[in-house]
CSV table of C-alpha atoms and ligand atoms in Angstrom, one decimal:
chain,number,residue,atom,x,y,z
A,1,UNK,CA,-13.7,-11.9,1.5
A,2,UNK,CA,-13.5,-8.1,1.4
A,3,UNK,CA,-17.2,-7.4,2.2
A,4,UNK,CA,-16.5,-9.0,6.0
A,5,UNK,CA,-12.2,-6.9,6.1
A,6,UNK,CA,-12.9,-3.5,7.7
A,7,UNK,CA,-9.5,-0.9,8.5
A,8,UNK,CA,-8.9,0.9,11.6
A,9,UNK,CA,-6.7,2.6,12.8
A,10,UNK,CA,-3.9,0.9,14.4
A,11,UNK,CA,-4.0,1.1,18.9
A,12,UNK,CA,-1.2,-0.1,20.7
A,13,UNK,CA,-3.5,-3.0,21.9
A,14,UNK,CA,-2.5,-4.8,18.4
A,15,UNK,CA,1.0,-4.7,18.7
A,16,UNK,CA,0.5,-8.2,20.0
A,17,UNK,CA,-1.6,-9.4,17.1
A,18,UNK,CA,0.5,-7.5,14.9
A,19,UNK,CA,3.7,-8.8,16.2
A,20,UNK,CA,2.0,-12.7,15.4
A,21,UNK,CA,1.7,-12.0,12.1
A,22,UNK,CA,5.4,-10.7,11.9
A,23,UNK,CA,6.5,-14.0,13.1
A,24,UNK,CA,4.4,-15.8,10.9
A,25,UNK,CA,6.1,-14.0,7.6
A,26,UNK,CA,9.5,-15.1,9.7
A,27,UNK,CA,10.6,-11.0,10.1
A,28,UNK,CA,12.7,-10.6,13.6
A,29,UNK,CA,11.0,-7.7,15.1
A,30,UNK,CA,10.3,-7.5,19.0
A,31,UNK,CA,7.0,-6.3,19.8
A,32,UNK,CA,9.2,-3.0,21.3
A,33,UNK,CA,10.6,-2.9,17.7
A,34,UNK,CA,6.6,-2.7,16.5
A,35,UNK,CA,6.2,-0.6,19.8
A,36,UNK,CA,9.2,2.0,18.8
A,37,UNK,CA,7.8,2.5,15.6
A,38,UNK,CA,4.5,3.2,16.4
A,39,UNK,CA,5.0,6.2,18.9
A,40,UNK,CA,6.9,7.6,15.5
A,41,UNK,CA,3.9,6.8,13.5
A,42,UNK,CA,0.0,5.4,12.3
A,43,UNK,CA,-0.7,2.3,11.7
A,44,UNK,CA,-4.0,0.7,10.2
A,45,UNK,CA,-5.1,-3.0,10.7
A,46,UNK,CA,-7.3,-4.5,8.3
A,47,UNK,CA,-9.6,-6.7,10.8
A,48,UNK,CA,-11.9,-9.4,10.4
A,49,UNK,CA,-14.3,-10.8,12.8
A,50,UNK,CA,-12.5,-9.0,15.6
A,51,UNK,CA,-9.1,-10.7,14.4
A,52,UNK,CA,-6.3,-8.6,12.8
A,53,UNK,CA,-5.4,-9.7,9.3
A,54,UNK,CA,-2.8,-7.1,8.0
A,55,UNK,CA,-1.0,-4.3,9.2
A,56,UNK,CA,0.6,-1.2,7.2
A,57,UNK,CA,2.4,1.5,9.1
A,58,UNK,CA,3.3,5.0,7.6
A,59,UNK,CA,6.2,7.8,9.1
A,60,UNK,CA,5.9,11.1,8.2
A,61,UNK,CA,9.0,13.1,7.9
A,62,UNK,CA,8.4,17.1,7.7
A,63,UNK,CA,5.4,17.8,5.2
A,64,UNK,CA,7.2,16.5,2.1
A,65,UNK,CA,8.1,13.1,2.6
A,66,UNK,CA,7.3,9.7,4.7
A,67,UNK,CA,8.1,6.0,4.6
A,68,UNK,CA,5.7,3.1,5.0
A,69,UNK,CA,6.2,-0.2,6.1
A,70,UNK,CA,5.3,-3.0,8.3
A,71,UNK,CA,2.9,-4.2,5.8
A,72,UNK,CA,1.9,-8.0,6.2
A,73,UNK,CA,-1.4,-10.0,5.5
A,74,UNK,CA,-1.9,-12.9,7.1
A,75,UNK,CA,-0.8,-15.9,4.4
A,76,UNK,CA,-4.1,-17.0,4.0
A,77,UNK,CA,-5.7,-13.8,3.2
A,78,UNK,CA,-3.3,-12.8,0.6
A,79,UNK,CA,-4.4,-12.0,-2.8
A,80,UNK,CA,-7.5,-10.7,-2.2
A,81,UNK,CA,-6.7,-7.2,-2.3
A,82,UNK,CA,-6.0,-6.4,1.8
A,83,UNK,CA,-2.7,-5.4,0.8
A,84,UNK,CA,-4.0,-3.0,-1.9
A,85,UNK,CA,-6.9,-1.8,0.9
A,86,UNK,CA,-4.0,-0.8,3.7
A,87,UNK,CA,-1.4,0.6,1.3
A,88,UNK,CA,-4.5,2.9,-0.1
A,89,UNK,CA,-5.7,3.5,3.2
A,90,UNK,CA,-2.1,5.2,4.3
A,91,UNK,CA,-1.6,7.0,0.7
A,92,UNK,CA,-4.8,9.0,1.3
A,93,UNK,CA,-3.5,10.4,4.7
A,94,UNK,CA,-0.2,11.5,3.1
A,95,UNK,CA,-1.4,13.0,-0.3
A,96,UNK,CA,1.5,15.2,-1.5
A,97,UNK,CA,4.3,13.8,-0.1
A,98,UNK,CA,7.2,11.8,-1.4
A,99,UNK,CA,6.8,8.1,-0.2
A,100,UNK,CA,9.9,6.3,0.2
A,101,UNK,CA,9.3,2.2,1.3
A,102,UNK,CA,11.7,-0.9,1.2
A,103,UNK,CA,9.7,-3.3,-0.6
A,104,UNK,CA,10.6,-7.5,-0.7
A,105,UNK,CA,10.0,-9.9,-3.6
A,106,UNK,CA,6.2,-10.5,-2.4
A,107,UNK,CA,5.4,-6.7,-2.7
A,108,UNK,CA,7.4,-5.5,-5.6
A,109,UNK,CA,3.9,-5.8,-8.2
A,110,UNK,CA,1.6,-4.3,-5.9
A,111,UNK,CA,3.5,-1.4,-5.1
A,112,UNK,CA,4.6,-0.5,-9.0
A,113,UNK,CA,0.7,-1.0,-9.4
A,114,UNK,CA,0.3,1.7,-6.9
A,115,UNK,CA,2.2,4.3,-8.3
A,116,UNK,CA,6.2,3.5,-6.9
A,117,UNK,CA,9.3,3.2,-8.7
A,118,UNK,CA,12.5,1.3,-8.0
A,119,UNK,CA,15.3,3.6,-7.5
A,120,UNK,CA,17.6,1.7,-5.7
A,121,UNK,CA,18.5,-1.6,-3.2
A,122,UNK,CA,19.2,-2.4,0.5
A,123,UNK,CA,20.9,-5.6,1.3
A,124,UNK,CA,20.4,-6.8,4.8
A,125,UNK,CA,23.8,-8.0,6.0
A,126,UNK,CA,24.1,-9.3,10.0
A,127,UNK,CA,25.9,-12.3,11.6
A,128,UNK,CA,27.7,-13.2,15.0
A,129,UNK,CA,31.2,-13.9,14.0
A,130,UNK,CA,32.9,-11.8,12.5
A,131,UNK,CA,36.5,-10.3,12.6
A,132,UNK,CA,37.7,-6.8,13.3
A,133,UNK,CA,38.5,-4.4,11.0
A,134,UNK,CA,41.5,-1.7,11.3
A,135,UNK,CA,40.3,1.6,9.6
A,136,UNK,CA,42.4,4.1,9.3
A,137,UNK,CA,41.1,7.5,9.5
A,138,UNK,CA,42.2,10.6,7.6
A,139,UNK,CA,44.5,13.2,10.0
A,140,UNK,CA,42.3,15.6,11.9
A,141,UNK,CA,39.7,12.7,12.0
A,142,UNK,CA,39.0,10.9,15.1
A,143,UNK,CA,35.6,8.5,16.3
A,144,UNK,CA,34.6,9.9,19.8
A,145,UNK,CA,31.3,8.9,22.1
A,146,UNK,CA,28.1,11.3,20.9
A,147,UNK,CA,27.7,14.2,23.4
A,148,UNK,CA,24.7,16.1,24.6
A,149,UNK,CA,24.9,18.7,22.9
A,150,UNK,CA,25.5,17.3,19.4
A,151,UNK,CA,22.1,15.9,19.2
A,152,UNK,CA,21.4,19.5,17.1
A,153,UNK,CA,24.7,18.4,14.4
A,154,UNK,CA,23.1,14.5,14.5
A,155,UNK,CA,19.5,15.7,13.2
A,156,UNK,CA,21.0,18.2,10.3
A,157,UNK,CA,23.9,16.1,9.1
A,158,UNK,CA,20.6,12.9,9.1
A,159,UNK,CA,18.6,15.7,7.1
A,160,UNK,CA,21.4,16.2,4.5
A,161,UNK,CA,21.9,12.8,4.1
A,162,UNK,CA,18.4,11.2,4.0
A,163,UNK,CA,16.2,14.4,2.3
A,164,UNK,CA,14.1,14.2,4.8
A,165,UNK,CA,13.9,16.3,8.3
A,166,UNK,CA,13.9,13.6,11.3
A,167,UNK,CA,14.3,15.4,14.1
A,168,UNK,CA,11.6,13.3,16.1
A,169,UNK,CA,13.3,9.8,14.8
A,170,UNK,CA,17.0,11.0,16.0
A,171,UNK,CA,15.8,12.1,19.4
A,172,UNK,CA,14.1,8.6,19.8
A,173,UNK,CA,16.8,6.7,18.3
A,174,UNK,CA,19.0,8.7,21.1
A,175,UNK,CA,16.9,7.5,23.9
A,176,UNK,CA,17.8,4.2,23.6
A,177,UNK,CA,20.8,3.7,21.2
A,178,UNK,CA,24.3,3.7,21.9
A,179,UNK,CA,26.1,6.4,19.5
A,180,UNK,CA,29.2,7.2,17.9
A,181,UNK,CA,31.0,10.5,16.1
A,182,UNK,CA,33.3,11.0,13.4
A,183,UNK,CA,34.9,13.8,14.7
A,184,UNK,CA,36.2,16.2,11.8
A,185,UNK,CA,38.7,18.8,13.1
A,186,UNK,CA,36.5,19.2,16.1
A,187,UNK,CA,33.5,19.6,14.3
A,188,UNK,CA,30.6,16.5,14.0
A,189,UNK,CA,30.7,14.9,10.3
A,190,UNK,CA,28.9,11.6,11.0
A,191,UNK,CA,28.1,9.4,13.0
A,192,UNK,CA,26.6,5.7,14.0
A,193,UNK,CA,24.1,4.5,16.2
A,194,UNK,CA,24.1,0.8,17.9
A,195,UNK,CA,20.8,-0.6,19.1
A,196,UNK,CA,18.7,-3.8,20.1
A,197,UNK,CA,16.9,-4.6,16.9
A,198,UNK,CA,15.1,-8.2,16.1
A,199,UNK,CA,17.3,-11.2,16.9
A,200,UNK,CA,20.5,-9.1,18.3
A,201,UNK,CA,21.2,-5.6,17.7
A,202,UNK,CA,21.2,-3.0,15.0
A,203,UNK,CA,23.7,-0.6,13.6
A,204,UNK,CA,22.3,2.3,12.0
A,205,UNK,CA,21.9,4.9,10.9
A,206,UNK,CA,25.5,5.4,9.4
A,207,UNK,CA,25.5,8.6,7.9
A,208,UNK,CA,29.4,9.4,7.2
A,209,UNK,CA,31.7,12.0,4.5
A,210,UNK,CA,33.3,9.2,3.2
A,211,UNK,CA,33.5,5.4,2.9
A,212,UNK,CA,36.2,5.4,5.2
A,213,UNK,CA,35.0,7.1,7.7
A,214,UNK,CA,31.7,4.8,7.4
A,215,UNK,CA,34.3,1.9,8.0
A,216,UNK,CA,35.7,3.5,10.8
A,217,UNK,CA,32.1,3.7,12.6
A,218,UNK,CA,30.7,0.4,11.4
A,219,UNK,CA,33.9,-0.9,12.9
A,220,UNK,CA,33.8,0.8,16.1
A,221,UNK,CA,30.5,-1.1,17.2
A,222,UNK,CA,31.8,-4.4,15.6
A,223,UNK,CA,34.8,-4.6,17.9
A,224,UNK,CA,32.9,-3.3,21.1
A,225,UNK,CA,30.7,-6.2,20.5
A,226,UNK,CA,32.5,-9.7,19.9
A,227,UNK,CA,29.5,-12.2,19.5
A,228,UNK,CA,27.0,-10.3,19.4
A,229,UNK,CA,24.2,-11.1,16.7
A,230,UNK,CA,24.8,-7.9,14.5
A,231,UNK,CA,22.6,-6.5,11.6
A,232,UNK,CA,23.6,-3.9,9.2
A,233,UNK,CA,20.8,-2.9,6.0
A,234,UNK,CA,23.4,-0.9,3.6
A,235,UNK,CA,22.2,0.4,0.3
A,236,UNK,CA,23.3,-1.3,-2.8
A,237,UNK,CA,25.5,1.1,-4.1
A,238,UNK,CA,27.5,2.2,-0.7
A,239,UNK,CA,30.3,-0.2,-2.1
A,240,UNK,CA,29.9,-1.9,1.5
A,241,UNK,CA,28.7,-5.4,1.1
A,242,UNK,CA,31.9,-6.7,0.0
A,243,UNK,CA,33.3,-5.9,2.8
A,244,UNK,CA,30.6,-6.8,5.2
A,245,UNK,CA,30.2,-10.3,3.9
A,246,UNK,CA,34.5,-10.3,4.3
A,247,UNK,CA,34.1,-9.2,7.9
A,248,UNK,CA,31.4,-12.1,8.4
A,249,UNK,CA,28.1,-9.8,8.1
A,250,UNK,CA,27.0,-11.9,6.1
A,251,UNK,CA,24.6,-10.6,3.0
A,252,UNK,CA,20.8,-12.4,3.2
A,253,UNK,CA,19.1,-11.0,0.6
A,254,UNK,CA,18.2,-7.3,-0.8
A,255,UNK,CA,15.0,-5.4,-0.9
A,256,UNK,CA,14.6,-3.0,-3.7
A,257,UNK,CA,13.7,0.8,-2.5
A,258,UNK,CA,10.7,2.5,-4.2
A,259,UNK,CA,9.7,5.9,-4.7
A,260,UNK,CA,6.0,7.8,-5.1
A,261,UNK,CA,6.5,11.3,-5.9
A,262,UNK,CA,9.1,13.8,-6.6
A,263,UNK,CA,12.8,12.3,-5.6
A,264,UNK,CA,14.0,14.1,-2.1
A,265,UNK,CA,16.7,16.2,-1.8
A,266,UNK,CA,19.4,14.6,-1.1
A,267,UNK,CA,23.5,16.0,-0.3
A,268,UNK,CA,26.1,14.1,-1.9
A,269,UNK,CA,27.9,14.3,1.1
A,270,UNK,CA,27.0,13.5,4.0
A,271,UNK,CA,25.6,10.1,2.7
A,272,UNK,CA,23.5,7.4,4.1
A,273,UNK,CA,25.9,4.4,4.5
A,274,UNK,CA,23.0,2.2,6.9
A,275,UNK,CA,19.2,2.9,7.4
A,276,UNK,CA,18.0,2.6,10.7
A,277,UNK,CA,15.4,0.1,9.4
A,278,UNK,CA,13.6,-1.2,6.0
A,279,UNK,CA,10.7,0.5,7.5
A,280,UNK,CA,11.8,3.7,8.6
A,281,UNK,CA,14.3,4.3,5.8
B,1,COA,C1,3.0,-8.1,0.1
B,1,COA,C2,1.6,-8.4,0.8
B,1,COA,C3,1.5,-7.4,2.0
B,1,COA,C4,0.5,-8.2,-0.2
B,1,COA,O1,-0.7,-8.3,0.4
B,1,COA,P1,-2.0,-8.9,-0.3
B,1,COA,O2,-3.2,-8.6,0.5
B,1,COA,O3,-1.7,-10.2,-0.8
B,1,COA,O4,-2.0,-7.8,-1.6
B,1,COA,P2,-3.2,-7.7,-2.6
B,1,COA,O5,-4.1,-8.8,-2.6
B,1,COA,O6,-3.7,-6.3,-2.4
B,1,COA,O7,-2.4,-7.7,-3.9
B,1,COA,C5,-1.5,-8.8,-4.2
B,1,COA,C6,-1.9,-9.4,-5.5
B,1,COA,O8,-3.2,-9.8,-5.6
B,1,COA,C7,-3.9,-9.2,-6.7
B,1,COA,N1,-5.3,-8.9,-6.2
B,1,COA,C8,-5.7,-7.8,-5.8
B,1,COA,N2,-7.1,-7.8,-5.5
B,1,COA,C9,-7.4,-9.1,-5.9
B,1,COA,C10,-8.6,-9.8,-5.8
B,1,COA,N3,-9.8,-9.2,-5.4
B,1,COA,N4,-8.6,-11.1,-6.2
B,1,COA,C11,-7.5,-11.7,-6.6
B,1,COA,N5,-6.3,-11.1,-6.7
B,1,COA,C12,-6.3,-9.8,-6.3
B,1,COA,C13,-3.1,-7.9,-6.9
B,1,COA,O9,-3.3,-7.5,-8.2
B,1,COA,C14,-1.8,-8.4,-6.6
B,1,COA,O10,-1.3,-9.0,-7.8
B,1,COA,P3,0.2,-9.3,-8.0
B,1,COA,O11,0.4,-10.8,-7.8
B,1,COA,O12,0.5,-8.9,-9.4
B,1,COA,O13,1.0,-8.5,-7.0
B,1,COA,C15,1.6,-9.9,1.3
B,1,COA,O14,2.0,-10.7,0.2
B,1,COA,C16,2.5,-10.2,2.5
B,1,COA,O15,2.1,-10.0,3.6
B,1,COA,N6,3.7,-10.8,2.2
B,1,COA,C17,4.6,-11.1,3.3
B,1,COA,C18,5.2,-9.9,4.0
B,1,COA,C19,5.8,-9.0,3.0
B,1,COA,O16,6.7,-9.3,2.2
B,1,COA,N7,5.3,-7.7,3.0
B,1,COA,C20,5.8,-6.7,2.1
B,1,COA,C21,6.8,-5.9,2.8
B,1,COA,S1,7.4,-4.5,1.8
């Protein structure tokens, strides 16, 4: 089967093919979610007699880092070494770098084969019932609407808290997210954004001081959105899946984070409390 599988780059004229085989591995993007993602990034398309078969998308971040994701062969393709082809494909263009992905159950073998390393988990909590939290916040500490002009504090407290520069990512998650501050003595010190996502909408990033203040944000777009179908991806050790699946954001199942290449540089405080996406990290 490989002889007849060429790669290409990916064009947004197969966002629509790509989007079919999304729906076929039951994932809940939107072809704008596929479309979002690849203004930020390059895609390839493993293609057989003019059909697309498999899809991988990478996101470079500065010169040191990048994510991949959106990688899907078509069920009955799999096994013959696509996946492999695509993931290979993307590695060559971002020699050097540390590449960060979110990899489920059906990818974990290929990508340890391939050079990347567990170091951590995302669980994927959402629902659309759920109850309302009260968080109290610290003195001095207050959640206020995002500004123009704190798009600047948004990218650098994202930087501290991911390892990787995003500037590109935050201005286009500003475009069409909803956003929230935690206001520290007047000065930014996290924040949250709120956006359509898949089935519903999406909160994240959450990058936050504290666990409380995470609360506080995650909370703020919970109760300005009663019945809403809301998703959350936290990481595994945020100490926040208790707590979602208490709310009724309900956990349904984790993906395991892998690493190629030297870990990034990351502050222990701010910290990431939500990714934006599995794919974009
Ligand atoms: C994960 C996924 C993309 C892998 O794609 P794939 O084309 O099947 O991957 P490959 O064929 O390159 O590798 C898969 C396995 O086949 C084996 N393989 C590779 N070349 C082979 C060949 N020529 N003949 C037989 N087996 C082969 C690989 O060693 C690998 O073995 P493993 O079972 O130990 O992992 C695919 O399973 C998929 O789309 N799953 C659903 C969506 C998903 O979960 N994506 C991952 C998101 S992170």
């Amino acid at each position: 089967m490989q002889q007849d599988v060429h790669l290409r780059a990916m064009t947004a004229d197969d966002l629509v093919a790509a989007h079919g085989l999304c729906q076929a591995a039951q994932w809940p993007h939107r072809i704008e979610d596929w479309a979002f993602n690849l203004d930020l990034g390059q895609g390839l398309v493993a293609e057989r007699d003019s059909t697309v078969i498999g899809t991988a998308m990478c996101w470079p971040y500065g010169t040191g880092a990048a994510t991949l994701g959106m990688i899907i062969v078509s069920p009955d393709c799999q096994g013959a070494g696509i996946g492999k082809r695509l993931i290979n494909g993307l590695l060559d263009r971002l020699d050097g770098r540390s590449v960060l992905l979110n990899a489920t159950q059906a990818g974990l073998s290929l990508y340890r084969a391939l050079g990347f390393a567990p170091i951590g988990e995302i669980r994927q909590h959402q629902g659309a019932a759920f109850s309302v939290p009260v968080v109290a916040l610290a003195a001095g500490e207050r959640i206020r609407p995002i500004g123009r002009s704190d798009a600047q504090a948004l990218v650098a407290l994202d930087a501290a808290a991911v390892g990787m520069p995003r500037a590109s990512l935050i201005a286009a998650l500003l475009a069409e997210a909803e956003g929230v501050i935690l206001d520290r003595d007047g000065e930014p010190a996290g924040f949250a954004l709120f956006r359509r996502f898949g089935r519903g909408y999406a909160i994240g990033p959450v990058i936050a001081p504290t666990i409380t203040g995470a609360k506080a944000l995650i909370s703020h777009w919970i109760a300005s959105n009663p019945g809403m179908f809301i998703r959350i991806d936290v990481p595994g050790d945020s100490g926040l899946s208790e707590w979602l699946d208490d709310l009724g954001l309900v956990s349904v199942g984790p993906v395991v984070t892998m690493l190629r290449g030297p870990m990034l540089d990351r502050a222990a405080t701010p910290r990431t409390w939500a990714i934006v996406s599995q794919a974009l990290g």
